[in-house]
Tab-separated table of C-alpha atoms and ligand atoms in Angstrom:
chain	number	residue	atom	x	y	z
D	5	UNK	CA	-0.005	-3.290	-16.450
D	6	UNK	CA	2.827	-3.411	-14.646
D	7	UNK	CA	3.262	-4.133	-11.165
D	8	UNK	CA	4.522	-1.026	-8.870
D	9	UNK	CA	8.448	-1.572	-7.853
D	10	UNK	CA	8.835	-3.732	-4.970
D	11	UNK	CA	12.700	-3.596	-3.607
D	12	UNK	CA	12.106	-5.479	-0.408
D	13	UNK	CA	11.284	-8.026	-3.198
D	14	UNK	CA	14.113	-7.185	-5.561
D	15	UNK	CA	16.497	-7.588	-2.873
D	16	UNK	CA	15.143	-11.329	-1.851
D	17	UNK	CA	15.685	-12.204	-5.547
D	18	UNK	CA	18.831	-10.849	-5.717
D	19	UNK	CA	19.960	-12.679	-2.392
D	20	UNK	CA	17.560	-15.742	-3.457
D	21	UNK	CA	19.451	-16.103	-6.860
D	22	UNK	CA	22.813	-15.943	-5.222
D	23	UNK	CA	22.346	-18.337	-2.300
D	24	UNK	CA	20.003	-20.619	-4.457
D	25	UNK	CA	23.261	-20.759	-6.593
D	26	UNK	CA	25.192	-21.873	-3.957
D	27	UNK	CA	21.971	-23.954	-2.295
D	28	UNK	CA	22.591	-26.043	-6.395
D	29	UNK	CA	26.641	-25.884	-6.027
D	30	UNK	CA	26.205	-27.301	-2.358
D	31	UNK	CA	23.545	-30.123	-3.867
D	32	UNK	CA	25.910	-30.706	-6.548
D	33	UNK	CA	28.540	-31.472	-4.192
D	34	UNK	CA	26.474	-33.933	-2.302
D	35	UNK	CA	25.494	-37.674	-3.823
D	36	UNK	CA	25.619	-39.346	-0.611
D	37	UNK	CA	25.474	-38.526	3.198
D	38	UNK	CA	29.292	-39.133	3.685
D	39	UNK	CA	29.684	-36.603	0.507
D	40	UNK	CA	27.167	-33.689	2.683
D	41	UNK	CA	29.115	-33.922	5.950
D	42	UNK	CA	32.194	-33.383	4.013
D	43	UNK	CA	31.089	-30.115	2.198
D	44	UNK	CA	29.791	-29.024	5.174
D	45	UNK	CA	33.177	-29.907	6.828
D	46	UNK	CA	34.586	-27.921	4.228
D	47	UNK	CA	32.575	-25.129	4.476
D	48	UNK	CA	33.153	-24.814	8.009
D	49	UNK	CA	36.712	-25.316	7.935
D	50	UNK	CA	36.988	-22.406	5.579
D	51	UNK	CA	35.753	-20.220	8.390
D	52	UNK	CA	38.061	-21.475	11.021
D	53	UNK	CA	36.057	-24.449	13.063
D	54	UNK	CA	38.447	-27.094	13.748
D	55	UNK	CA	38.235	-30.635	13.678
D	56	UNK	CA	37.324	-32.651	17.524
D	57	UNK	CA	37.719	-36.223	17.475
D	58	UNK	CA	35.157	-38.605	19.838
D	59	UNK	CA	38.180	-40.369	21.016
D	60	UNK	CA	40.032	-37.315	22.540
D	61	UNK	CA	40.025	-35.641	25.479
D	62	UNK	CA	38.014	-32.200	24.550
D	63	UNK	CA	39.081	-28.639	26.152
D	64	UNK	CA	36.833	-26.209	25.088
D	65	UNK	CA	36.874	-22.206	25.927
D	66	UNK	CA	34.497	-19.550	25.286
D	67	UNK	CA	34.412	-18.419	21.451
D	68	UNK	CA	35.735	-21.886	19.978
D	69	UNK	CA	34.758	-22.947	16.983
D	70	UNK	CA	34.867	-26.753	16.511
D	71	UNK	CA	33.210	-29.838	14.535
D	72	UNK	CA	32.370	-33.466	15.521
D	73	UNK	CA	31.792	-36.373	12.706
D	74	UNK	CA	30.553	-39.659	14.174
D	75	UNK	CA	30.525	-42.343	11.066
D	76	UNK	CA	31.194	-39.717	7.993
D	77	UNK	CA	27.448	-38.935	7.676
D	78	UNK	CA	26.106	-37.218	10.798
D	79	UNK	CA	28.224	-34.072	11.914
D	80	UNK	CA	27.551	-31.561	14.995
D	81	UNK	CA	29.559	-28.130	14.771
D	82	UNK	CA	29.264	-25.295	17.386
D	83	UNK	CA	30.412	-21.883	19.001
D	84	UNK	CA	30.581	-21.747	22.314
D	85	UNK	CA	28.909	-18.854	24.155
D	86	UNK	CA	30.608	-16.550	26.049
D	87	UNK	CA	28.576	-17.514	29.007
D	88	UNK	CA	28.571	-21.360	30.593
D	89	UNK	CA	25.591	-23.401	28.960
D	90	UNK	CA	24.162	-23.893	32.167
D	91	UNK	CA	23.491	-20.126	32.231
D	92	UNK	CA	22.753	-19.854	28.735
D	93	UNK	CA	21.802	-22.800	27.539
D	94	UNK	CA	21.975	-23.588	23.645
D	95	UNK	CA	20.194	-22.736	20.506
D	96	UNK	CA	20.543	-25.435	17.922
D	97	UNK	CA	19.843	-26.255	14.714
D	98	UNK	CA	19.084	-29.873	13.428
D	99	UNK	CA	18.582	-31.255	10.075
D	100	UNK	CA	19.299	-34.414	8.081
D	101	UNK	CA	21.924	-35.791	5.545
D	102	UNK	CA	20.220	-38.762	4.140
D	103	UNK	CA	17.598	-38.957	1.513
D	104	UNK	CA	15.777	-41.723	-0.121
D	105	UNK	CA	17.528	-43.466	-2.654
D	106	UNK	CA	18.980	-47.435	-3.714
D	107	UNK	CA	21.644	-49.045	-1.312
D	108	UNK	CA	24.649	-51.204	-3.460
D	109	UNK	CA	24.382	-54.730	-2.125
D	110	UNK	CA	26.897	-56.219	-0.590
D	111	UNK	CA	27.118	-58.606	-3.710
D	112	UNK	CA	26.729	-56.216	-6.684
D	113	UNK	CA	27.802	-57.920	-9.599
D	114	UNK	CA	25.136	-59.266	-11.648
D	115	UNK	CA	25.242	-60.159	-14.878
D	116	UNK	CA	21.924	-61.370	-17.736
D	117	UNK	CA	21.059	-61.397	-21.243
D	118	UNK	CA	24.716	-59.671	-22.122
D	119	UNK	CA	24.142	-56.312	-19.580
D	120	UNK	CA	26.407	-56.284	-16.389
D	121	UNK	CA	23.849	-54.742	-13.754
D	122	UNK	CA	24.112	-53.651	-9.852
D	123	UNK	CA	22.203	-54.977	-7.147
D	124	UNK	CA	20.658	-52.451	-5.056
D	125	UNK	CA	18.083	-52.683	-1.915
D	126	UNK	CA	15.747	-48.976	-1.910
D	127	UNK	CA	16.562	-46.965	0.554
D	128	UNK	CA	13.614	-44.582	2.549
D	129	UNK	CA	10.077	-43.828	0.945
D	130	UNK	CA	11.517	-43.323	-2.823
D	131	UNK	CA	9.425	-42.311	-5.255
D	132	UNK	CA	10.388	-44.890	-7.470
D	133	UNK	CA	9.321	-43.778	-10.877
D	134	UNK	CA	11.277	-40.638	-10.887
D	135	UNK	CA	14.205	-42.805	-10.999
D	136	UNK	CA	13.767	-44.075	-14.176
D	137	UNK	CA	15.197	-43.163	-17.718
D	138	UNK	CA	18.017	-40.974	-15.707
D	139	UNK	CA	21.706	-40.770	-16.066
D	140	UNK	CA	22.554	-42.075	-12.711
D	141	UNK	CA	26.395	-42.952	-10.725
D	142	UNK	CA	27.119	-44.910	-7.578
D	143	UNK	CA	28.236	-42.519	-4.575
D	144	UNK	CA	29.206	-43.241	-0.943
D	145	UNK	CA	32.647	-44.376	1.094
D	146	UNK	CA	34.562	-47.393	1.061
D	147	UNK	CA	36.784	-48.710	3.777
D	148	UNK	CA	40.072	-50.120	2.946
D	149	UNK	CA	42.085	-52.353	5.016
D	150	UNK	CA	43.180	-51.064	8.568
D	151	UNK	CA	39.586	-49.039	8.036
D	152	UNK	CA	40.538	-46.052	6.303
D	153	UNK	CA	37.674	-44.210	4.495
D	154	UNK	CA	37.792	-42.575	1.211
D	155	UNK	CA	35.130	-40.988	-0.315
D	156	UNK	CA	34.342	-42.120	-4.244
D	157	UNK	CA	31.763	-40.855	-7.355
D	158	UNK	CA	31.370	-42.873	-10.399
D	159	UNK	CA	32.576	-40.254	-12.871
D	160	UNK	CA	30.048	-39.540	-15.984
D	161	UNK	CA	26.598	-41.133	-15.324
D	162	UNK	CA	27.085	-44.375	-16.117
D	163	UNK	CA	23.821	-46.509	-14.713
D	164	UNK	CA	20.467	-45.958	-15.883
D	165	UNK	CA	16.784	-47.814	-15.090
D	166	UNK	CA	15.082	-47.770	-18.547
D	167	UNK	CA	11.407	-47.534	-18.021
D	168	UNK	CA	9.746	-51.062	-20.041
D	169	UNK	CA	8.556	-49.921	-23.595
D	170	UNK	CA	4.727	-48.991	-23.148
D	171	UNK	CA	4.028	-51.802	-26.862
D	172	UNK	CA	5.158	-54.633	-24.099
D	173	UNK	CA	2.824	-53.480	-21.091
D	174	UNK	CA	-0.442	-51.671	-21.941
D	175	UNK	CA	-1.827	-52.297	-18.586
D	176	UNK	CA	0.818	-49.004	-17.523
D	177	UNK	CA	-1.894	-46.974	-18.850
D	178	UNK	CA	-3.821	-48.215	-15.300
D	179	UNK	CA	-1.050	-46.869	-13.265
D	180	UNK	CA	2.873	-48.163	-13.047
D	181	UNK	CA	3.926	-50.557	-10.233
D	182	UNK	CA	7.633	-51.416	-9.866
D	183	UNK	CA	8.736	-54.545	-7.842
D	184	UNK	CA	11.780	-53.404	-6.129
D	185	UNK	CA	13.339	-56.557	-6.280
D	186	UNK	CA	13.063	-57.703	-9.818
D	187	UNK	CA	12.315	-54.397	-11.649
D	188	UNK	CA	14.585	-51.258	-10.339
D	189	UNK	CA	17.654	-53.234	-10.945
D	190	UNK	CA	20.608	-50.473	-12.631
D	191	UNK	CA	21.546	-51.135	-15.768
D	192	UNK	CA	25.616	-50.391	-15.925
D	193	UNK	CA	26.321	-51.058	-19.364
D	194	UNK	CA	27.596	-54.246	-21.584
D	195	UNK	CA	28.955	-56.988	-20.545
D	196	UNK	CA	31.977	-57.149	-21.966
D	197	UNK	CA	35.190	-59.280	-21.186
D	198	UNK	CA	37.238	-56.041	-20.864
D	199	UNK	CA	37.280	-52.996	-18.751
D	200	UNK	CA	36.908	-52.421	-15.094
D	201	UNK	CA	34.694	-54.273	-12.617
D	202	UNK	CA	32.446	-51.761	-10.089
D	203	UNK	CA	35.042	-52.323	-7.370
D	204	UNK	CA	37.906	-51.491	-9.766
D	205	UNK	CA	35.917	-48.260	-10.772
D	206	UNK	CA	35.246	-47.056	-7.598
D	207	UNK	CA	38.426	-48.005	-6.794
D	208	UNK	CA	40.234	-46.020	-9.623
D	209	UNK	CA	37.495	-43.047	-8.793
D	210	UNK	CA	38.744	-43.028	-4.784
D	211	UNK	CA	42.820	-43.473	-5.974
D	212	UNK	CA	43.106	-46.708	-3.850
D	213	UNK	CA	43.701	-50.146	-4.723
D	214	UNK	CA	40.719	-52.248	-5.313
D	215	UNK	CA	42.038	-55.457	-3.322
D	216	UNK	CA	42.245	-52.983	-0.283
D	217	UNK	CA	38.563	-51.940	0.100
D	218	UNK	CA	36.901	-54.253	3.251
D	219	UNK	CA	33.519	-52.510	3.100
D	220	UNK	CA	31.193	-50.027	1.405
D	221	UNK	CA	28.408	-47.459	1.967
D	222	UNK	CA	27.089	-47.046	-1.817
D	223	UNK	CA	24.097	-44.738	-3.184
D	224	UNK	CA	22.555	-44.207	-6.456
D	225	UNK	CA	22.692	-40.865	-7.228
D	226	UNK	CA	21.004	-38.358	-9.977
D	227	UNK	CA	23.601	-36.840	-12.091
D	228	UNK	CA	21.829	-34.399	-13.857
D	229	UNK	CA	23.150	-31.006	-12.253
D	230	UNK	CA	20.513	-29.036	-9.717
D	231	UNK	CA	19.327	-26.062	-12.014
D	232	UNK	CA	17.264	-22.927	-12.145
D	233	UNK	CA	13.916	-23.291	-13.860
D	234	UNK	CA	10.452	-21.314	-13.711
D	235	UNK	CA	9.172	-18.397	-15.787
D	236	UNK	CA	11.931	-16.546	-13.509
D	237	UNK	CA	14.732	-18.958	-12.656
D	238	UNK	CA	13.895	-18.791	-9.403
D	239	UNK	CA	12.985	-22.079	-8.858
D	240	UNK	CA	15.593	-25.136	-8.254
D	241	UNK	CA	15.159	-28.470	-9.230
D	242	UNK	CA	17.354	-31.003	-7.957
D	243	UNK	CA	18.188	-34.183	-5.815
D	244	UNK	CA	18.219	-34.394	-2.570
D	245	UNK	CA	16.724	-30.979	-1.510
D	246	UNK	CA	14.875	-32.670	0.983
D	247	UNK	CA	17.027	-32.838	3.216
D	248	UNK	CA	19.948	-30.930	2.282
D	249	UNK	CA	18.434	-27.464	1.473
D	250	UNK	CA	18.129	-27.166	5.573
D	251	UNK	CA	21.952	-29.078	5.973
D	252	UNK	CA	22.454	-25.701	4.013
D	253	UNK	CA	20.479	-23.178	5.204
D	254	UNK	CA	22.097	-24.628	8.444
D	255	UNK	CA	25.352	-24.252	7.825
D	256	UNK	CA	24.862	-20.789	6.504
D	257	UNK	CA	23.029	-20.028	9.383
D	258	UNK	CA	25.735	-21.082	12.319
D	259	UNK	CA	28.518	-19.672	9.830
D	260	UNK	CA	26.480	-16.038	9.666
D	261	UNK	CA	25.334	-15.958	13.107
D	262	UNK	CA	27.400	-13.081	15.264
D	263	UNK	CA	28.708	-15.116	18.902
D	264	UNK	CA	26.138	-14.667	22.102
D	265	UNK	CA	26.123	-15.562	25.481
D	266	UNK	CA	24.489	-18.897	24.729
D	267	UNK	CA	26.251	-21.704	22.622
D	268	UNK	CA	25.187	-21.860	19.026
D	269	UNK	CA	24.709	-25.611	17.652
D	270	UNK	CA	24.293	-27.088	14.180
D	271	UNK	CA	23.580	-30.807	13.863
D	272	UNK	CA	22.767	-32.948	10.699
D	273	UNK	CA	21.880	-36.201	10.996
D	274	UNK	CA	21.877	-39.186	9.157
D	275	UNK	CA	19.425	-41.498	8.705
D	276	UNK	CA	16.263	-40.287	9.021
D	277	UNK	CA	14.380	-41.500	6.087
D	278	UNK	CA	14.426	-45.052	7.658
D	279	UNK	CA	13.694	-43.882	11.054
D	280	UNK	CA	16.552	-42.600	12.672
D	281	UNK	CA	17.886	-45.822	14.696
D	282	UNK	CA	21.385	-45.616	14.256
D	283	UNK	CA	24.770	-44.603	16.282
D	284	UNK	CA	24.744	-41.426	14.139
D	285	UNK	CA	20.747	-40.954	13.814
D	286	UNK	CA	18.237	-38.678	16.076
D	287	UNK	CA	17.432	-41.855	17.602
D	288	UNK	CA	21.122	-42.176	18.665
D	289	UNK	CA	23.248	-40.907	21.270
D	290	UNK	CA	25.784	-38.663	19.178
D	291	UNK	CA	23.554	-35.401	20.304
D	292	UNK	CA	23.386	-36.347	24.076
D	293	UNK	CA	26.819	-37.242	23.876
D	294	UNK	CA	27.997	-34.561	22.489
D	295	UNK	CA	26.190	-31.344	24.477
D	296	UNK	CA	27.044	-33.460	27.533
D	297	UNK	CA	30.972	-32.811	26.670
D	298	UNK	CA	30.465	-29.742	25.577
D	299	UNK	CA	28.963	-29.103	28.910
D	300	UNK	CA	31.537	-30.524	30.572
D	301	UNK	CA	34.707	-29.737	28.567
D	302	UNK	CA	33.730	-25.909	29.230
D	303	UNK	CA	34.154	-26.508	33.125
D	304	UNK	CA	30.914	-27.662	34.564
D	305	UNK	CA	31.231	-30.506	35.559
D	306	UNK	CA	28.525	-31.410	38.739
D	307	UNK	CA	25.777	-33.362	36.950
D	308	UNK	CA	23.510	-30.310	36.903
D	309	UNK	CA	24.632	-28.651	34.577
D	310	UNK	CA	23.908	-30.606	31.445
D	311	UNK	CA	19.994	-31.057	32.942
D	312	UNK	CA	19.945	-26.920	32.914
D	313	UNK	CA	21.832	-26.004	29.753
D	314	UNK	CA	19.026	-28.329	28.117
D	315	UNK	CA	16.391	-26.649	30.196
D	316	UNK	CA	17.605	-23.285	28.833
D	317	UNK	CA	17.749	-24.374	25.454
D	318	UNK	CA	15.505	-24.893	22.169
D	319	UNK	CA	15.919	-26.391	19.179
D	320	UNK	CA	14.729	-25.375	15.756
D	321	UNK	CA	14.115	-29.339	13.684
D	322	UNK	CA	14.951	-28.106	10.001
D	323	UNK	CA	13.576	-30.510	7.518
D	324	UNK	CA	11.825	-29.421	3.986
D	325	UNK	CA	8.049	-28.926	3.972
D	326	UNK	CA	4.823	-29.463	1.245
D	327	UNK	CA	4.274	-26.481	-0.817
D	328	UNK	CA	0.679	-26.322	-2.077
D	329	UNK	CA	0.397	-28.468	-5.110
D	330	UNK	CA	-2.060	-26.818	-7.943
D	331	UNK	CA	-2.882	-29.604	-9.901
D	332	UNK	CA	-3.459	-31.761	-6.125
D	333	UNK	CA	-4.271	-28.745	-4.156
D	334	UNK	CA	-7.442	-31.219	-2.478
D	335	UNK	CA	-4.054	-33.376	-0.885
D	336	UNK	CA	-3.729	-30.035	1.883
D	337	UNK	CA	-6.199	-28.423	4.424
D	338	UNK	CA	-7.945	-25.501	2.300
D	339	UNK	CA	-6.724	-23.238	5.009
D	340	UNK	CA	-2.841	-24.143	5.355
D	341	UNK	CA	-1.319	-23.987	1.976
D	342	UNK	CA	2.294	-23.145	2.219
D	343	UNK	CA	3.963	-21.313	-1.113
D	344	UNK	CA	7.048	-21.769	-2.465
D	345	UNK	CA	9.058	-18.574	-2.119
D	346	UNK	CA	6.580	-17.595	0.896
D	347	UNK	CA	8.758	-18.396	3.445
D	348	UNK	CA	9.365	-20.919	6.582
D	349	UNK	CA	6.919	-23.189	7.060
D	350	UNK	CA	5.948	-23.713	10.353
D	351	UNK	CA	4.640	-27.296	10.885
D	352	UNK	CA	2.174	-28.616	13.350
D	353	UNK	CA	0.536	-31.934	14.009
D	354	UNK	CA	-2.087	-33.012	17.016
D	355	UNK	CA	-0.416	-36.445	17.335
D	356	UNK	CA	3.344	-35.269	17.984
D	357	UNK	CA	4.799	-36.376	14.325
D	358	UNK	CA	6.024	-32.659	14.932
D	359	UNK	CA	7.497	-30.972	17.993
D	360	UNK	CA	6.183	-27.897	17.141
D	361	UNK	CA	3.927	-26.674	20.155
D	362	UNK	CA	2.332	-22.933	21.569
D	363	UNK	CA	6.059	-22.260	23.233
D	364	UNK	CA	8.170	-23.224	20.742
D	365	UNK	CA	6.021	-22.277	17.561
D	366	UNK	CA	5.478	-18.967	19.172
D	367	UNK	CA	9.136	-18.546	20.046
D	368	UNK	CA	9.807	-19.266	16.027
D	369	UNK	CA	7.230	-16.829	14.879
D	370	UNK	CA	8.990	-13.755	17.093
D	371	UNK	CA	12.664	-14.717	15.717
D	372	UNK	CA	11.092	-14.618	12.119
D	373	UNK	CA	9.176	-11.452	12.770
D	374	UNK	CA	12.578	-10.040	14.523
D	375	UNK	CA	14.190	-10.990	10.970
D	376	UNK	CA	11.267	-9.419	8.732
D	377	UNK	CA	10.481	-12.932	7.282
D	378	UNK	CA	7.180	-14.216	6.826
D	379	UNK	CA	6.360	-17.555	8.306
D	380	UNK	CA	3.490	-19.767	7.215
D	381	UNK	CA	1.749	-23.080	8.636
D	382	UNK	CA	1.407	-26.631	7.568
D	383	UNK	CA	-0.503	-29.295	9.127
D	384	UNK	CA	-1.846	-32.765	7.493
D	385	UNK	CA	-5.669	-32.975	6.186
D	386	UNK	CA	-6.933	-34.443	8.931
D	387	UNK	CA	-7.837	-37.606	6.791
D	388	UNK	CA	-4.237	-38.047	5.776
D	389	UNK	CA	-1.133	-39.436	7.571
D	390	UNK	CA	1.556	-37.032	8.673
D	391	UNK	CA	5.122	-37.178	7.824
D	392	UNK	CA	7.239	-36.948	11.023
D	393	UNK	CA	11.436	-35.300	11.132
D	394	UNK	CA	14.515	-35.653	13.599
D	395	UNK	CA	12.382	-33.115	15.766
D	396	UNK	CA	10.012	-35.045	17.547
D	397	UNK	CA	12.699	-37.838	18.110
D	398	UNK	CA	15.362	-35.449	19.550
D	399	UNK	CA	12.837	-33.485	21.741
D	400	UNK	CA	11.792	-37.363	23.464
D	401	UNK	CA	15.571	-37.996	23.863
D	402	UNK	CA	16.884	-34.514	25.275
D	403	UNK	CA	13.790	-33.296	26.295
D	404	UNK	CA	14.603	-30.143	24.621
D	405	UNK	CA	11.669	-27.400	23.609
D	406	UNK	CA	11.768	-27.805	19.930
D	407	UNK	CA	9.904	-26.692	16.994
D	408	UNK	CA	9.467	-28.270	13.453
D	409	UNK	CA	10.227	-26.090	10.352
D	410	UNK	CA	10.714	-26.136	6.843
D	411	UNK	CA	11.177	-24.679	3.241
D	412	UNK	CA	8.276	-25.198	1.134
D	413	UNK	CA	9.214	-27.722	-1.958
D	414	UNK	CA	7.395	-29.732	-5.010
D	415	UNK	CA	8.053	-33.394	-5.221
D	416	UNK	CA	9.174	-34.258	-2.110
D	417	UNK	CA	11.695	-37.486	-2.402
D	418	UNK	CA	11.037	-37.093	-6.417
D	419	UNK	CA	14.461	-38.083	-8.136
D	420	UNK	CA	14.275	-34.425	-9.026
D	421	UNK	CA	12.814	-32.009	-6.706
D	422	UNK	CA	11.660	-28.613	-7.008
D	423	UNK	CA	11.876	-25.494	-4.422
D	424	UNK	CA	11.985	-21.140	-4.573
D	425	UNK	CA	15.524	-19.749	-4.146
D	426	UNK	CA	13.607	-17.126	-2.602
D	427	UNK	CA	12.817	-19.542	0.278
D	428	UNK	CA	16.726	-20.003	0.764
D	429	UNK	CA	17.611	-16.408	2.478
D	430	UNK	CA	14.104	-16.116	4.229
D	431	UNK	CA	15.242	-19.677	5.997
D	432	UNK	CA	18.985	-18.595	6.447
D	433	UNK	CA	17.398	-15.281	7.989
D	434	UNK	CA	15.154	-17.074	9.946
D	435	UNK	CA	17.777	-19.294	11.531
D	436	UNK	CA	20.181	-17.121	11.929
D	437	UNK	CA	18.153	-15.061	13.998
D	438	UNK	CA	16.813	-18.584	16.489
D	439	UNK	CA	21.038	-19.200	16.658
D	440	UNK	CA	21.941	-15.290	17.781
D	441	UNK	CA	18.858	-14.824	19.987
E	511	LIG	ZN1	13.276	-34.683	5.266
C-alpha cells in the first residue's frame, strides 16, 4: 500500500537533497582544518564579510559583516547587531574543524623492502581500521620562508594502508589490532630513483619552491568523494562529517540568518579531537579575545560591558551526535535513540561532558519548535563513558549559557561516515532560528 502524500516531507527531501549536495561539495572541499576555514572563508566572502586581522586596530559599526582566522584552522565570523552587545548580548554558534586522522612527521621519508612510505603519528580517537585498503592523499599547509602559508592536496590518491593478507594472520579472525607505530605506516608507492620526493610534490601541488617550505601541518585524507547512498539517496557517506557537517550547517546558518538587535556569531574551532588546548582551540583564548574586541571596537569600552554582553548571551555547541545503531542498538539507553533524518539531537549528560542544562536545553527546544523542527535527546547508557564537545569547555571559559547539539550520524570518526541529508535543513533551520532570536 502506499503511504498517503506527505509534502511537509517532500519538501525536507527536496531541501535535504539540495543542501546535502552542497553539505558533500563543502566535505569535498575540506581534507584538512586549514582547507575548512578556507571554504568557509570563501563562502562568507561571497556574501560580503570581510577579512579582520588580530594585529589591527578593529572599528566595527552596527550591520558589519567581518571574519577573524587565528592559525588557518579556527575562524570566528559575525554580524553585529543593531543594538550594543551589552544590551543585546550575542547568539553564537560553535563547532569544530578538526577530525581524527594521521599527522606527517616531521621526518617523513622512509624507505624498506623497495616501497618509499610516510611517517605519520594518529591524530584524535581514529577508528583505525576504516583507514585501511583506501585511496588516500596528504592535505594541510606549509610555511615557506619569511612564513607565508599556502595551502596544498596531493593530487590523485596516491597513499594507501593495505590491510595484511588474512593466509599470513589467522588470529584476525579473533578481532584486528593495529600498532600505530609499526603497522598504519602509508604506503606511497615504489621506490624508485626517479620522480619527486613528498616535499617536491607538495611543493609542485602548492606552486612554490620546495627549498622554501620551513614547516608543515600535514593530514591523511580519504579521497573517495562524499556520496549519496541508501534505498533513497538520502543518506551521505563521507569523511569528516563529524565535525564539519555543523562547520556547515553553521555557516549556512549565520549566512541565512536576517540581522537583529543582538550580534550573531559563528565560531569553528580547531582542535578538539585532542582536547582543545591550543591558541586556536575552545581551550584557548581566540573566543574571549575576540567578543572582548568586538565589545569594545563597537564603543563600549568600561569593563562592564563585555561581563553583560556574555550575561545576555547563549551559545548553541554544534558537534555531530550517535544515531541509533540497529545492529548495536544495546550501545544506547532504550529510551533515547536519536534517528538519522529525525532531526537535532539534543544532548545531555549528568557529569557536564555536555553543557546542555534545563535553561539552555529548554531555550533550544522553543527555537526548534519556533522553526517547525523536531528535536530529539541523547544521553550515554549510564554504564558507558560520554563523549564530551567545544561546549562544555567554552561555557567554563566565558561562562556563557550554552547548550550541546547535534546531527544524528553512523560511524562516528569511521574513515567514511554516514548521516540523513534530511538532518542538514532541520539543523540549518534550527540554527538559524537560535542566531535571529
Ligand atoms: Zn565532533
Amino acid at each position: 500500500m502506499r503511504e498517503p502524500a506527505d509534502p511537509a516531507r517532500d519538501d525536507l527531501a527536496r531541501d535535504g537533497l539540495e543542501l546535502g549536495d552542497d553539505l558533500r561539495s563543502f566535505v569535498d572541499a575540506s581534507p584538512s582544518p586549514s582547507h575548512a576555514v578556507a571554504e568557509i572563508v570563501r563562502r562568507l566572502t561571497a556574501a560580503g564579510f570581510g577579512a579582520l586581522d588580530e594585529t589591527d586596530a578593529w572599528s566595527l559599526a552596527p550591520g558589519d559583516t567581518r571574519y577573524v582566522v587565528r592559525d588557518s584552522s579556527s575562524v570566528i565570523a559575525f554580524r553585529i547587531g543593531t543594538a550594543p552587545p551589552a544590551e543585546a548580548g550575542l547568539r553564537l554558534v560553535g563547532a569544530h574543524t578538526d577530525s581524527p586522522t594521521f599527522k606527517v612527521r616531521p621526518r617523513w621519508d622512509l624507505r624498506r623492502y623497495g616501497y618509499r612510505l610516510v611517517g605519520v603519528e594518529p591524530y584524535g580517537g581514529l577508528l583505525a581500521h576504516t583507514w585501511l585498503d583506501r585511496e588516500l592523499t596528504v592535505a594541510g599547509r606549509l610555511v615557506v620562508r619569511g612564513g607565508g602559508q599556502h595551502l596544498a592536496v596531493l593530487p590523485g590518491g596516491p597513499l594507501r594502508l593495505p590491510s595484511l593478507a588474512i593466509h599470513l594472520d589467522r588470529s584476525i579472525r579473533d578481532g584486528l589490532v593495529l600498532d600505530p607505530q609499526r603497522q598504519l605506516v602509508p604506503l606511497w608507492g615504489p621506490d624508485l630513483e626517479t620522480g619527486p620526493g613528498l616535499l617536491q610534490a607538495l611543493a609542485d601541488a602548492a606552486g612554490v619552491v620546495a627549498g622554501d617550505i620551513v614547516g608543515h601541518d600535514l593530514v591523511l585524507a580519504d579521497t573517495q568523494p562524499a556520496a549519496r547512498t541508501g534505498a533513497d539517496g538520502t543518506w551521505i557517506a563521507a569523511p569528516r562529517l563529524d565535525d564539519l557537517g555543523c562547520c556547515h550547517s553553521g555557516t549556512l546558518a549565520l549566512l541565512r540568518a536576517a540581522g537583529a538587535a543582538h550580534t550573531q556569531v559563528l565560531v569553528a574551532n580547531d582542535h578538539e579531537e585532542v582536547g582543545s588546548g591550543s591558541a586556536q582551540g575552545a581551550r584557548g583564548s581566540f573566543l574571549a579575545d575576540v567578543l572582548a574586541r568586538l565589545v569594545a571596537a563597537t564603543g563600549e569600552v568600561n569593563v562592564q560591558a563585555l561581563h553583560r554582553t556574555i550575561a545576555r548571551s547563549r551559545l548553541v555547541s554544534a558537534d555531530m551526535a550517535h544515531a541509533v545503531h540497529p545492529n548495536f542498538a544495546d550501545r544506547h539507553d532504550p529510551s533515547h535513540a536519536p534517528a538519522m533524518g529525525g532531526g537535532p539531537v539534543l544532548k545531555h549528560n549528568a557529569n557536564q561532558s555536555y553543557a546542555t542544562d534545563a535553561v539552555t536545553g529548554g531555550w533550544f527546544t522553543e527555537r526548534c519548535a519556533d522553526a517547525g523542527v523536531p528535536v530529539q535527546h541523547f544521553v550515554s547508557r549510564a554504564d558507558l563513558p560520554c563523549g564530551s564537545t567545544i561546549g562544555p569547555l567554552t561555557a567554563s571559559r566565558l561562562g556563557i549559557a550554552t547548550v550541546d547539539v547535534g546531527a544524528p550520524m553512523l560511524a562516528m570518526h569511521s574513515c567514511r561516515e554516514v548521516a540523513s541529508a534530511l538532518d542538514v535543513p532541520l539543523m540549518v533551520r534550527a540554527l538559524t532560528a537560535c542566531l535571529e532570536e
